[in-house]
Structure formats: C-alpha cells, structure tokens
Amino acid sequence: KLGFRIEVDGGITAQNVGDAIAAGADTIVAGTAFFKNPSSLKSAMGI
C-alpha cells in the first residue's frame, strides 16, 4: 500500500475507466464523460 490515494482526472471515459481502476486509482473524476453520457459511465463503473 502506498500511503496516499491515487486520483485520475481528465480523459476518463466508459472505455478506459476500468483500466484506471485496474491500475490502482482510488478516485475517478469523470466530469465531461458523466455529463455527456451518464448512463454509459455508470454502467462501466458498475454503479
């Protein structure tokens, strides 16, 4: 464990959110993707 959180912000899409999580991201910021297509991103994140 690193002792700090990893946040990914910028360029997150339904197609790459899984990669960010698999790489160890603790926090995902997906502003534009969410507002453009919220159901797609929610589905990709399993929420």
Coordinates of N, CA and C in Angstrom, one line a residue:
K1 N 0.8 -1.2 0.0 CA 0.0 0.0 0.0 C 0.9 1.2 0.0
L2 N 0.5 2.2 -0.7 CA 1.3 3.4 -0.9 C 1.3 4.5 0.2
G3 N 0.2 4.5 0.9 CA 0.2 5.6 2.0 C -0.5 6.9 1.5
F4 N -0.9 6.9 0.2 CA -1.6 8.0 -0.3 C -2.6 7.5 -1.4
R5 N -3.6 8.3 -1.6 CA -4.6 7.9 -2.6 C -4.2 8.4 -4.0
I6 N -4.7 7.6 -5.0 CA -4.4 8.0 -6.4 C -5.7 8.4 -7.0
E7 N -5.7 9.6 -7.6 CA -6.9 10.2 -8.3 C -6.6 10.4 -9.7
V8 N -7.5 9.9 -10.6 CA -7.3 10.1 -12.0 C -8.4 11.1 -12.5
D9 N -7.9 12.2 -13.1 CA -8.8 13.3 -13.6 C -8.5 13.7 -15.0
G10 N -9.4 13.6 -15.9 CA -9.2 14.1 -17.2 C -9.1 12.9 -18.2
G11 N -10.0 12.9 -19.2 CA -10.0 11.9 -20.2 C -10.6 10.6 -19.9
I12 N -11.3 10.6 -18.7 CA -11.9 9.3 -18.3 C -13.2 9.1 -19.1
T13 N -13.3 7.9 -19.7 CA -14.5 7.5 -20.5 C -15.0 6.2 -20.0
A14 N -16.1 5.8 -20.5 CA -16.6 4.4 -20.3 C -15.6 3.4 -20.8
Q15 N -14.9 3.7 -21.8 CA -14.0 2.7 -22.4 C -12.7 2.6 -21.6
N16 N -12.3 3.6 -20.8 CA -11.0 3.5 -20.1 C -11.1 3.5 -18.6
V17 N -12.3 3.7 -18.0 CA -12.4 3.8 -16.6 C -11.9 2.5 -15.9
G18 N -12.2 1.4 -16.5 CA -11.8 0.1 -16.0 C -10.3 0.0 -15.9
D19 N -9.6 0.5 -16.9 CA -8.1 0.5 -16.9 C -7.6 1.3 -15.8
A20 N -8.2 2.5 -15.5 CA -7.7 3.4 -14.4 C -7.9 2.7 -13.1
I21 N -9.0 2.0 -12.9 CA -9.3 1.3 -11.6 C -8.3 0.2 -11.5
A22 N -8.1 -0.6 -12.6 CA -7.2 -1.7 -12.5 C -5.8 -1.3 -12.2
A23 N -5.4 -0.1 -12.7 CA -4.1 0.5 -12.4 C -3.9 1.0 -11.0
G24 N -5.0 1.0 -10.2 CA -4.8 1.4 -8.8 C -5.5 2.7 -8.4
A25 N -6.2 3.3 -9.3 CA -6.9 4.6 -9.0 C -7.9 4.4 -7.9
D26 N -7.9 5.2 -6.9 CA -8.8 5.2 -5.8 C -10.0 6.1 -6.0
T27 N -9.7 7.2 -6.8 CA -10.8 8.2 -7.0 C -10.7 8.5 -8.5
I28 N -11.9 8.5 -9.1 CA -12.1 8.8 -10.5 C -12.9 10.1 -10.7
V29 N -12.4 11.0 -11.5 CA -13.1 12.2 -11.8 C -13.4 12.1 -13.3
A30 N -14.7 12.1 -13.6 CA -15.1 11.9 -15.0 C -16.2 12.9 -15.3
G31 N -15.9 14.2 -15.2 CA -16.9 15.3 -15.3 C -17.5 15.3 -16.7
T32 N -16.7 15.5 -17.7 CA -17.3 15.7 -19.1 C -17.9 14.4 -19.5
A33 N -17.3 13.3 -19.3 CA -17.9 12.0 -19.7 C -19.2 11.8 -19.0
F34 N -19.3 12.1 -17.7 CA -20.5 11.9 -17.0 C -21.7 12.8 -17.5
F35 N -21.4 14.0 -17.8 CA -22.4 14.9 -18.2 C -22.8 14.7 -19.6
K36 N -22.0 14.1 -20.4 CA -22.3 13.8 -21.8 C -23.1 12.5 -22.0
N37 N -22.8 11.5 -21.1 CA -23.4 10.2 -21.2 C -23.4 9.5 -19.9
P38 N -24.2 10.0 -18.9 CA -24.1 9.4 -17.6 C -24.4 7.9 -17.5
S39 N -25.3 7.4 -18.2 CA -25.7 6.0 -18.1 C -24.6 5.1 -18.6
S40 N -23.8 5.5 -19.6 CA -22.7 4.7 -20.1 C -21.6 4.6 -19.1
L41 N -21.2 5.7 -18.4 CA -20.2 5.7 -17.5 C -20.6 5.0 -16.2
K42 N -21.8 5.2 -15.7 CA -22.3 4.5 -14.6 C -22.3 3.0 -14.8
S43 N -22.7 2.6 -16.0 CA -22.6 1.1 -16.3 C -21.2 0.6 -16.3
A44 N -20.3 1.3 -16.9 CA -18.9 0.9 -16.9 C -18.3 0.8 -15.5
M45 N -18.7 1.6 -14.6 CA -18.2 1.6 -13.2 C -19.0 0.7 -12.3
G46 N -20.1 0.1 -12.8 CA -20.8 -0.8 -12.0 C -21.7 -0.1 -10.9
I47 N -22.1 1.1 -11.2 CA -22.9 1.8 -10.2 C -24.2 2.2 -10.8

